[in-house]
Short mmCIF file of C-alpha atoms and ligand atoms in Angstrom, two decimals:
data_model
loop_
_atom_site.label_atom_id
_atom_site.label_comp_id
_atom_site.label_asym_id
_atom_site.label_seq_id
_atom_site.Cartn_x
_atom_site.Cartn_y
_atom_site.Cartn_z
CA UNK U 893 0.26 0.16 -0.30
CA UNK U 894 1.16 3.19 -1.02
CA UNK U 895 -1.25 6.27 -0.42
CA UNK U 896 1.04 8.42 -1.65
CA UNK U 897 1.72 6.82 -5.13
CA UNK U 898 5.43 7.22 -4.83
CA UNK U 899 5.88 6.22 -8.21
CA UNK U 900 3.50 8.72 -10.02
CA UNK U 901 5.03 11.79 -7.80
CA UNK U 902 8.65 10.73 -8.96
CA UNK U 903 8.03 10.03 -12.02
CA UNK U 904 6.44 13.58 -12.27
CA UNK U 905 9.13 14.80 -10.12
CA UNK U 906 12.09 14.32 -13.14
CA UNK U 907 9.97 15.13 -16.12
CA UNK U 908 8.81 18.52 -14.13
CA UNK U 909 11.13 19.65 -11.24
CA UNK U 910 14.54 20.83 -11.49
CA UNK U 911 16.90 19.99 -9.21
CA UNK U 912 19.61 21.98 -7.26
CA UNK U 913 23.30 20.29 -8.27
CA UNK U 914 22.16 17.33 -9.44
CA UNK U 915 22.06 15.60 -12.39
CA UNK U 916 18.87 14.93 -13.43
CA UNK U 917 19.37 13.01 -15.71
CA UNK U 918 20.96 10.25 -13.46
CA UNK U 919 17.83 10.54 -11.14
CA UNK U 920 15.39 9.81 -13.71
CA UNK U 921 17.53 6.27 -13.64
CA UNK U 922 16.24 5.00 -9.83
CA UNK U 923 13.29 8.42 -8.72
CA UNK U 924 14.03 9.93 -5.46
CA UNK U 925 13.23 9.93 -1.52
CA UNK U 926 9.92 11.08 -1.06
CA UNK U 927 10.00 13.65 2.11
CA UNK U 928 6.50 13.66 3.33
CA UNK U 929 6.76 14.34 6.93
CA UNK U 930 8.91 15.74 10.49
CA UNK U 931 8.16 15.01 13.77
CA UNK U 932 11.38 16.27 16.36
CA UNK U 933 14.83 14.98 14.18
CA UNK U 934 13.13 12.29 12.47
CA UNK U 935 11.36 12.36 8.89
CA UNK U 936 9.50 9.50 6.77
CA UNK U 937 9.33 9.35 3.10
CA UNK U 938 6.26 7.78 0.96
CA UNK U 939 6.66 4.73 2.15
CA UNK U 940 6.65 4.75 5.20
CA UNK U 941 10.38 4.25 6.50
CA UNK U 942 10.85 6.25 9.11
CA UNK U 943 15.32 7.76 9.21
CA UNK U 944 17.17 9.54 11.64
CA UNK U 945 17.79 13.29 10.02
CA UNK U 946 21.34 13.51 11.04
CA UNK U 947 21.95 16.84 9.17
CA UNK U 948 18.87 18.33 10.12
CA UNK U 949 17.10 18.97 6.95
CA UNK U 950 20.43 21.22 5.12
CA UNK U 951 22.09 22.35 8.57
CA UNK U 952 18.40 24.20 9.42
CA UNK U 953 16.01 22.07 11.77
CA UNK U 954 18.13 22.89 15.12
CA UNK U 955 15.08 23.40 17.09
CA UNK U 956 13.28 19.81 15.33
CA UNK U 957 10.09 19.20 13.11
CA UNK U 958 7.06 19.28 13.92
CA UNK U 959 6.87 22.38 16.02
CA UNK U 960 3.35 24.16 15.70
CA UNK U 961 4.74 27.24 17.27
CA UNK U 962 6.03 28.37 14.26
CA UNK U 963 3.34 27.23 11.95
CA UNK U 964 0.77 29.28 14.50
CA UNK U 965 2.94 32.98 14.02
CA UNK U 966 3.53 32.49 9.93
CA UNK U 967 -0.65 31.70 10.41
CA UNK U 968 -1.00 35.06 11.97
CA UNK U 969 1.34 36.85 10.61
CA UNK U 970 -0.05 35.47 7.35
CA UNK U 971 -3.98 36.91 8.04
CA UNK U 972 -3.15 39.92 9.87
CA UNK U 973 -0.36 40.87 7.21
CA UNK U 974 1.19 39.08 5.07
CA UNK U 975 3.52 40.25 2.94
CA UNK U 976 4.22 44.41 3.42
CA UNK U 977 7.31 45.72 1.64
CA UNK U 978 10.37 47.89 3.63
CA UNK U 979 10.75 50.20 0.42
CA UNK U 980 9.44 53.90 0.54
CA UNK U 981 10.18 54.92 4.01
CA UNK U 982 7.79 52.49 5.32
CA UNK U 983 7.62 48.96 8.37
CA UNK U 984 6.89 46.04 9.67
CA UNK U 985 6.45 44.74 12.58
CA UNK U 986 8.25 41.47 12.42
CA UNK U 987 11.17 42.94 10.99
CA UNK U 988 11.42 45.53 13.99
CA UNK U 989 11.47 43.52 16.39
CA UNK U 990 13.37 40.76 14.55
CA UNK U 991 16.36 43.40 14.09
CA UNK U 992 16.11 43.99 17.40
CA UNK U 993 16.07 40.93 17.81
CA UNK U 994 19.53 39.80 16.58
CA UNK U 995 20.56 42.24 17.85
CA UNK U 996 20.62 41.83 21.28
CA UNK U 997 21.92 38.40 20.55
CA UNK U 998 24.60 39.16 17.77
CA UNK U 999 27.88 40.09 19.93
CA UNK U 1000 28.49 43.46 21.11
CA UNK U 1001 29.79 45.42 18.73
CA UNK U 1002 26.64 44.85 16.71
CA UNK U 1003 23.67 46.61 16.52
CA UNK U 1004 21.76 47.08 12.52
CA UNK U 1005 20.67 44.00 9.95
CA UNK U 1006 19.88 44.06 6.62
CA UNK U 1007 17.51 40.89 5.50
CA UNK U 1008 17.25 38.74 3.30
CA UNK U 1009 16.20 35.02 2.13
CA UNK U 1010 18.61 33.67 1.25
CA UNK U 1011 22.91 32.56 2.84
CA UNK U 1012 23.85 33.39 -0.47
CA UNK U 1013 21.76 36.50 -1.08
CA UNK U 1014 23.31 37.56 2.73
CA UNK U 1015 27.04 37.30 1.58
CA UNK U 1016 26.33 39.08 -2.03
CA UNK U 1017 25.24 41.36 -0.06
CA UNK U 1018 28.30 41.11 1.66
CA UNK U 1019 29.96 41.99 -1.41
CA UNK U 1020 28.32 44.93 -1.92
CA UNK U 1021 28.57 46.29 1.42
CA UNK U 1022 32.65 45.55 1.46
CA UNK U 1023 32.65 47.53 -1.61
CA UNK U 1024 30.85 50.59 -0.79
CA UNK U 1025 32.91 50.79 2.84
CA UNK U 1026 36.55 50.83 1.21
CA UNK U 1027 34.15 53.87 -0.93
CA UNK U 1028 33.62 55.25 1.67
CA UNK U 1029 36.88 55.95 3.03
CA UNK U 1030 37.98 57.08 0.43
CA UNK U 1031 40.11 53.94 -0.94
CA UNK U 1032 37.70 53.07 -3.54
CA UNK U 1033 40.92 50.93 -5.03
CA UNK U 1034 40.14 47.96 -2.04
CA UNK U 1035 38.11 46.08 -3.72
CA UNK U 1036 39.25 42.42 -3.73
CA UNK U 1037 37.29 39.94 -1.01
CA UNK U 1038 39.58 36.43 -0.31
CA UNK U 1039 37.93 33.93 0.69
CA UNK U 1040 38.99 30.23 0.95
CA UNK U 1041 38.95 26.84 -1.57
CA UNK U 1042 36.32 24.39 -0.70
CA UNK U 1043 34.82 27.00 1.45
CA UNK U 1044 31.19 27.38 0.78
CA UNK U 1045 28.94 30.96 -0.13
CA UNK U 1046 26.55 30.11 -1.63
CA UNK U 1047 24.65 29.88 -5.62
CA UNK U 1048 24.20 32.94 -6.76
CA UNK U 1049 27.23 34.35 -8.78
CA UNK U 1050 28.67 36.49 -5.96
CA UNK U 1051 27.94 33.57 -3.25
CA UNK U 1052 29.43 30.91 -6.17
CA UNK U 1053 32.60 33.19 -7.28
CA UNK U 1054 32.59 34.02 -3.10
CA UNK U 1055 32.60 29.69 -2.31
CA UNK U 1056 35.61 28.31 -3.39
CA UNK U 1057 34.90 24.93 -5.72
CA UNK U 1058 36.31 24.99 -8.99
CA UNK U 1059 33.58 22.80 -10.30
CA UNK U 1060 30.71 25.73 -9.65
CA UNK U 1061 33.94 28.14 -11.31
CA UNK U 1062 33.94 25.83 -13.99
CA UNK U 1063 29.66 26.43 -15.03
CA UNK U 1064 29.50 30.12 -15.85
CA UNK U 1065 32.74 31.76 -16.27
CA UNK U 1066 32.97 32.11 -12.31
CA UNK U 1067 34.64 33.94 -9.96
CA UNK U 1068 33.08 37.65 -10.61
CA UNK U 1069 36.53 39.62 -10.61
CA UNK U 1070 38.98 40.40 -7.58
CA UNK U 1071 37.75 37.69 -5.46
CA UNK U 1072 41.16 35.61 -4.72
CA UNK U 1073 41.05 31.86 -2.60
CA UNK U 1074 43.92 30.79 -0.62
CA UNK U 1075 44.13 27.44 1.12
CA UNK U 1076 41.76 25.73 3.95
CA UNK U 1077 43.18 24.55 7.50
CA UNK U 1078 42.30 20.97 7.20
CA UNK U 1079 45.13 19.51 8.74
CA UNK U 1080 44.73 16.21 8.30
CA UNK U 1081 43.68 16.28 4.51
CA UNK U 1082 47.65 18.33 4.48
CA UNK U 1083 51.02 15.84 4.30
CA UNK U 1084 50.05 15.60 7.97
CA UNK U 1085 54.68 16.15 9.41
CA UNK U 1086 53.07 19.08 11.55
CA UNK U 1087 51.40 19.63 14.63
CA UNK U 1088 47.39 21.20 13.97
CA UNK U 1089 49.09 23.61 16.41
CA UNK U 1090 52.35 24.39 13.61
CA UNK U 1091 49.50 24.16 10.24
CA UNK U 1092 46.95 25.67 12.07
CA UNK U 1093 49.01 29.14 12.31
CA UNK U 1094 50.37 27.98 8.44
CA UNK U 1095 47.21 27.98 6.82
CA UNK U 1096 46.24 32.00 9.21
CA UNK U 1097 49.90 33.29 7.67
CA UNK U 1098 48.39 31.96 3.74
CA UNK U 1099 45.85 34.77 4.20
CA UNK U 1100 49.15 36.65 4.87
CA UNK U 1101 50.89 36.01 2.19
CA UNK U 1102 48.01 36.75 -0.32
CA UNK U 1103 47.61 39.67 0.90
CA UNK U 1104 50.98 41.10 0.72
CA UNK U 1105 50.49 39.28 -3.13
CA UNK U 1106 47.78 41.14 -4.09
CA UNK U 1107 48.50 44.63 -2.64
CA UNK U 1108 46.96 45.42 0.54
CA UNK U 1109 46.62 48.82 -0.20
CA UNK U 1110 43.91 46.69 -2.63
CA UNK U 1111 42.46 43.87 -0.10
CA UNK U 1112 38.91 45.16 0.68
CA UNK U 1113 37.86 41.52 3.08
CA UNK U 1114 38.29 38.18 3.85
CA UNK U 1115 35.40 35.84 4.15
CA UNK U 1116 35.44 32.40 5.53
CA UNK U 1117 33.02 29.52 7.49
CA UNK U 1118 34.49 29.41 11.99
CA UNK U 1119 33.92 25.83 10.33
CA UNK U 1120 32.98 24.90 6.58
CA UNK U 1121 30.24 23.58 6.16
CA UNK U 1122 29.65 22.19 3.62
CA UNK U 1123 32.71 21.26 2.60
CA UNK U 1124 32.61 18.31 4.77
CA UNK U 1125 33.09 20.22 8.83
CA UNK U 1126 35.95 21.53 8.09
CA UNK U 1127 37.51 22.22 11.90
CA UNK U 1128 40.50 24.70 12.22
CA UNK U 1129 42.93 24.28 14.60
CA UNK U 1130 42.73 25.88 17.90
CA UNK U 1131 45.82 28.53 15.80
CA UNK U 1132 44.22 29.47 13.18
CA UNK U 1133 41.57 31.47 13.92
CA UNK U 1134 43.83 34.03 16.59
CA UNK U 1135 46.39 34.16 13.90
CA UNK U 1136 43.50 35.33 10.60
CA UNK U 1137 42.33 37.66 13.01
CA UNK U 1138 45.86 39.36 14.07
CA UNK U 1139 46.44 39.73 10.03
CA UNK U 1140 42.61 40.91 9.49
CA UNK U 1141 43.79 43.31 11.91
CA UNK U 1142 47.74 44.67 10.58
CA UNK U 1143 46.23 45.61 7.65
CA UNK U 1144 42.82 46.80 9.13
CA UNK U 1145 40.78 44.37 6.32
CA UNK U 1146 37.47 43.94 6.92
CA UNK U 1147 36.73 40.35 8.68
CA UNK U 1148 33.35 38.51 7.61
CA UNK U 1149 32.16 35.41 10.15
CA UNK U 1150 29.57 33.30 7.00
CA UNK U 1151 27.90 32.03 9.90
CA UNK U 1152 25.41 30.65 8.03
CA UNK U 1153 25.88 27.79 9.42
CA UNK U 1154 27.65 28.32 12.47
CA UNK U 1155 25.05 30.94 13.92
CA UNK U 1156 22.64 30.03 16.38
CA UNK U 1157 24.11 27.71 18.94
CA UNK U 1158 25.74 24.63 16.11
CA UNK U 1159 29.15 25.70 17.68
CA UNK U 1160 27.25 26.00 21.22
CA UNK U 1161 27.52 29.90 21.54
CA UNK U 1162 25.01 31.63 19.72
CA UNK U 1163 26.74 32.90 16.70
CA UNK U 1164 30.74 30.57 15.71
CA UNK U 1165 32.89 33.48 16.30
CA UNK U 1166 32.16 33.49 19.74
CA UNK U 1167 33.52 30.04 20.39
CA UNK U 1168 37.09 31.01 18.45
CA UNK U 1169 36.68 35.10 20.08
CA UNK U 1170 37.18 36.48 16.74
CA UNK U 1171 35.64 39.99 15.59
CA UNK U 1172 34.31 39.66 12.43
CA UNK U 1173 32.81 43.07 10.80
CA UNK U 1174 29.98 41.54 9.74
CA UNK U 1175 28.25 38.75 9.82
CA UNK U 1176 26.24 36.43 7.58
CA UNK U 1177 23.44 34.37 9.14
CA UNK U 1178 21.06 33.01 7.28
CA UNK U 1179 19.69 28.30 8.01
CA UNK U 1180 18.67 27.78 11.00
CA UNK U 1181 17.85 31.92 11.99
CA UNK U 1182 14.10 30.29 10.73
CA UNK U 1183 14.92 26.19 10.97
CA UNK U 1184 14.76 26.06 8.45
CA UNK U 1185 10.75 26.57 8.74
CA UNK U 1186 10.47 30.02 5.88
CA UNK U 1187 13.11 30.77 4.01
CA UNK U 1188 15.26 33.48 5.71
CA UNK U 1189 18.84 34.85 5.48
CA UNK U 1190 20.93 38.37 6.09
CA UNK U 1191 23.47 39.84 8.03
CA UNK U 1192 24.52 41.57 10.76
CA UNK U 1193 26.57 44.82 10.21
CA UNK U 1194 28.65 45.66 12.80
CA UNK U 1195 29.29 49.22 14.57
CA UNK U 1196 32.57 49.64 12.13
CA UNK U 1197 30.58 49.35 8.91
CA UNK U 1198 27.11 50.48 10.23
CA UNK U 1199 29.01 53.93 10.92
CA UNK U 1200 30.45 54.33 7.76
CA UNK U 1201 26.81 53.00 5.52
CA UNK U 1202 24.36 55.33 7.88
CA UNK U 1203 26.63 58.60 8.39
CA UNK U 1204 28.21 58.87 5.64
CA UNK U 1205 26.73 56.24 2.78
CA UNK U 1206 23.99 57.78 1.91
CA UNK U 1207 20.77 55.74 0.01
CA UNK U 1208 21.96 52.17 -0.33
CA UNK U 1209 21.58 50.32 -3.58
CA UNK U 1210 20.26 47.73 -3.01
CA UNK U 1211 18.18 45.37 -1.64
CA UNK U 1212 15.50 42.47 -1.61
CA UNK U 1213 11.58 42.79 -2.42
CA UNK U 1214 11.88 40.59 0.13
CA UNK U 1215 13.90 42.46 3.14
CA UNK U 1216 12.12 41.80 6.48
CA UNK U 1217 8.50 39.86 4.93
CA UNK U 1218 7.08 40.53 7.80
CA UNK U 1219 5.62 36.20 7.63
CA UNK U 1220 9.27 35.05 8.01
CA UNK U 1221 10.19 37.64 10.84
CA UNK U 1222 7.33 36.33 12.45
CA UNK U 1223 8.77 32.49 12.30
CA UNK U 1224 12.18 33.53 13.48
CA UNK U 1225 10.63 35.06 16.14
CA UNK U 1226 8.87 32.70 17.58
CA UNK U 1227 11.76 30.24 16.87
CA UNK U 1228 14.43 32.03 18.53
CA UNK U 1229 11.35 32.13 21.60
CA UNK U 1230 11.96 28.27 22.00
CA UNK U 1231 16.08 28.29 21.29
CA UNK U 1232 15.93 31.23 24.20
CA UNK U 1233 13.24 29.13 26.85
CA UNK U 1234 15.80 25.80 26.07
CA UNK U 1235 19.03 27.71 25.67
CA UNK U 1236 20.05 25.88 22.90
CA UNK U 1237 23.96 27.15 22.43
CA UNK U 1238 23.75 26.43 26.27
CA UNK U 1239 22.44 22.70 25.87
CA UNK U 1240 24.92 22.18 23.30
CA UNK U 1241 28.17 23.70 24.72
CA UNK U 1242 27.33 21.78 28.10
CA UNK U 1243 25.63 18.87 27.59
CA UNK U 1244 24.78 17.04 24.21
CA UNK U 1245 27.88 18.68 22.22
CA UNK U 1246 30.75 16.72 24.44
CA UNK U 1247 28.39 13.95 24.70
CA UNK U 1248 28.88 13.58 20.85
CA UNK U 1249 32.11 14.40 20.80
CA UNK U 1250 33.03 11.70 22.60
CA UNK U 1251 31.02 9.46 20.82
CA UNK U 1252 31.84 10.41 16.91
CA UNK U 1253 35.21 11.34 18.02
CA UNK U 1254 35.18 7.01 19.09
CA UNK U 1255 34.19 6.36 15.59
CA UNK U 1256 38.47 6.22 14.97
CA UNK U 1257 38.82 2.27 16.33
CA UNK U 1258 36.77 0.94 12.94
CA UNK U 1259 38.53 0.36 10.10
CA UNK U 1260 37.60 2.22 7.51
CA UNK U 1261 37.62 5.83 9.72
CA UNK U 1262 41.39 7.92 9.51
CA UNK U 1263 40.03 10.81 11.17
CA UNK U 1264 37.45 11.72 13.48
CA UNK U 1265 36.42 15.09 15.12
CA UNK U 1266 33.13 17.05 16.50
CA UNK U 1267 32.59 20.36 17.60
CA UNK U 1268 29.24 21.79 18.93
CA UNK U 1269 26.63 19.70 17.10
CA UNK U 1270 29.13 19.60 13.81
CA UNK U 1271 30.94 16.03 13.12
CA UNK U 1272 32.66 15.02 11.00
CA UNK U 1273 35.30 11.79 9.78
CA UNK U 1274 36.95 11.28 6.97
CA UNK U 1275 36.74 6.33 5.20
CA UNK U 1276 40.05 5.91 4.32
CA UNK U 1277 41.77 2.82 3.29
CA UNK U 1278 44.44 2.10 5.56
CA UNK U 1279 43.95 3.65 8.89
CA UNK U 1280 46.71 3.99 9.81
CA UNK U 1281 49.26 5.56 6.98
CA UNK U 1282 45.78 7.45 5.45
CA UNK U 1283 45.55 6.68 2.56
CA UNK U 1284 42.40 7.31 0.97
CA UNK U 1285 40.38 5.66 -1.22
CA UNK U 1286 40.91 6.06 -4.66
CA UNK U 1287 37.86 9.54 -5.76
CA UNK U 1288 36.68 7.00 -8.47
CA UNK U 1289 35.23 4.32 -5.99
CA UNK U 1290 33.02 6.88 -4.62
CA UNK U 1291 33.78 5.44 -0.92
CA UNK U 1292 30.86 8.06 0.41
CA UNK U 1293 28.62 7.49 -2.01
CA UNK U 1294 28.81 4.20 -1.94
CA UNK U 1295 27.80 4.57 2.57
CA UNK U 1296 26.07 7.78 1.78
CA UNK U 1297 23.44 4.90 0.43
CA UNK U 1298 23.77 2.37 2.78
CA UNK U 1299 22.94 4.85 5.91
CA UNK U 1300 19.31 5.55 3.35
CA UNK U 1301 19.59 2.62 3.95
CA UNK U 1302 19.54 1.49 7.91
CA UNK U 1303 17.48 5.23 8.46
CA UNK U 1304 19.66 7.44 8.68
CA UNK U 1305 20.83 10.38 6.72
CA UNK U 1306 24.05 11.26 6.84
CA UNK U 1307 26.01 13.33 3.86
CA UNK U 1308 29.34 12.57 2.07
CA UNK U 1309 31.80 15.24 1.44
CA UNK U 1310 34.14 13.05 -0.96
CA UNK U 1311 34.68 10.07 1.76
CA UNK U 1312 34.32 12.60 4.68
CA UNK U 1313 30.65 12.05 6.21
CA UNK U 1314 29.21 14.93 8.32
CA UNK U 1315 26.39 15.05 10.50
CA UNK U 1316 24.39 17.85 11.93
CA UNK U 1317 22.17 17.55 13.41
CA UNK U 1318 19.11 18.88 15.69
CA UNK U 1319 19.73 21.26 18.66
CA UNK U 1320 16.96 19.10 20.47
CA UNK U 1321 18.64 16.05 19.65
CA UNK U 1322 19.03 14.45 22.73
CA UNK U 1323 21.70 12.03 24.92
CA UNK U 1324 19.81 8.49 24.21
CA UNK U 1325 19.09 9.93 20.26
CA UNK U 1326 22.73 10.30 20.10
CA UNK U 1327 23.27 7.14 20.71
CA UNK U 1328 20.78 5.70 18.98
CA UNK U 1329 22.33 8.26 16.21
CA UNK U 1330 26.12 6.29 16.57
CA UNK U 1331 25.26 3.27 16.80
CA UNK U 1332 23.71 3.66 13.60
CA UNK U 1333 26.24 4.53 12.26
CA UNK U 1334 28.64 2.65 13.31
CA UNK U 1335 26.59 -0.26 11.42
CA UNK U 1336 26.61 1.67 7.93
CA UNK U 1337 29.48 2.02 8.48
CA UNK U 1338 30.60 -1.90 9.00
CA UNK U 1339 28.31 -2.53 6.09
CA UNK U 1340 30.19 -0.46 3.88
CA UNK U 1341 33.29 -2.30 5.14
CA UNK U 1342 31.56 -5.80 4.11
CA UNK U 1343 30.41 -4.44 0.87
CA UNK U 1344 34.37 -2.49 -0.25
CA UNK U 1345 35.06 -6.21 1.12
CA UNK U 1346 33.55 -8.07 -1.89
CA UNK U 1347 34.18 -5.50 -4.09
CA UNK U 1348 37.51 -6.30 -3.19
CA UNK U 1349 38.70 -2.43 -2.38
CA UNK U 1350 40.77 -3.26 0.63
CA UNK U 1351 44.21 -4.07 1.10
CA UNK U 1352 43.50 -7.06 3.32
C1 PLP C 1723 23.62 26.85 2.27
C2 PLP C 1723 24.93 28.18 2.88
C3 PLP C 1723 24.89 28.87 2.14
C4 PLP C 1723 23.79 29.61 0.86
O1 PLP C 1723 22.48 29.97 1.84
P1 PLP C 1723 21.71 29.54 0.38
O2 PLP C 1723 20.53 29.56 1.77
O3 PLP C 1723 21.73 28.41 0.42
O4 PLP C 1723 22.27 30.67 -0.51
C5 PLP C 1723 26.34 30.55 2.22
N1 PLP C 1723 27.12 30.07 3.34
C6 PLP C 1723 27.48 28.46 4.19
C7 PLP C 1723 27.91 28.80 4.68
C8 PLP C 1723 26.47 28.02 3.65
O5 PLP C 1723 26.39 26.91 4.19
#
């Protein structure tokens, strides 16, 4: 019995719906998995299979599925005032309330917010603001924004340009001018000749090297995620961020913290920069600000940039029809109510974060795992052919995708980035649920190992 008629849905899906980042022809061959319902940390597909969603949708659903208060907030707001814009000297109440609330939750020195609909639009806004800031400083030559290889900042022309994925740049003539990329602080992916601490310092100094190569008078900003998410949960060594802060301070360039994933408790603080003690000038946010229940993103603008834009800038020629959308802002406020009532950043920092770390990092004893690490509620492990030497699999074998499919079959959503398996479960997850999650991961690793052995892809 299939109340959803999955075959029909799959046929219409492949005929009409172009999915993001998807090979449509390949997908049509086997049909998409249709997700129909969610509750807490679980989702269900159209054939009744339950999955533990260890990716929070796509890093979004911090408070879990099925929270009625967000639906009620949207319902109330839509009946009251579903939409009005904030152009032409007008404003709407939920946008004012949300901007006020975010200014209170943000680190000191952040008192203004620009709203967008997504993280990509947030980072496009960052590009506009950064360049406008330097124009207003009388330094229009400062245009270059530095970013990192394998960082992810979205998929608009600006966001994709900042992103350090060459396969994205290859389609569409990107990056746009005056964007540069430096290496990422991925110690396990290096030759591991240095300690993580030494490597972290060296990786930070790639920024200084590039600033000097470009010419400090031409560099406007450095943008990075506190922990790289879509790049495979790359947690930098503890030495990395303090050294980056020293470098941006030394050359006076703006620091942009892309917290579309790390914001709103993911690393155990309201913002990821607070975990590392950095002092960014701009913070991009999206995803968990509404727990993904409705699209909303934006930029928290620190006083240094805000004062220039507001006091000297005149009209800022940028904005979106839906900047400060009342329904989206109302949903965000209900989401933040729940986060604050449950003090989710603290729940992550003091309770489930350390618990997940202990469980997840114990997976390093598995014969497929070369390295496993966690921080707050993000975690990643590297599947390798030989855990002693760290020798990777041939990428052509797509071992990560094989493992991901096995996870799906076993009722677990875990994402593969190359041969890194990553998770970012809802922040409301409990300790018993983490036990269940780690047990599932271990079972899926065992099955992957067994399958690789059958294929003859293991050395022993
Ligand atoms: C998801 C993401 C984005 C892009 O956000 P969209 O809402 O998909 O446009 C930008 N930066 C980071 C760090 C992200 O994880």
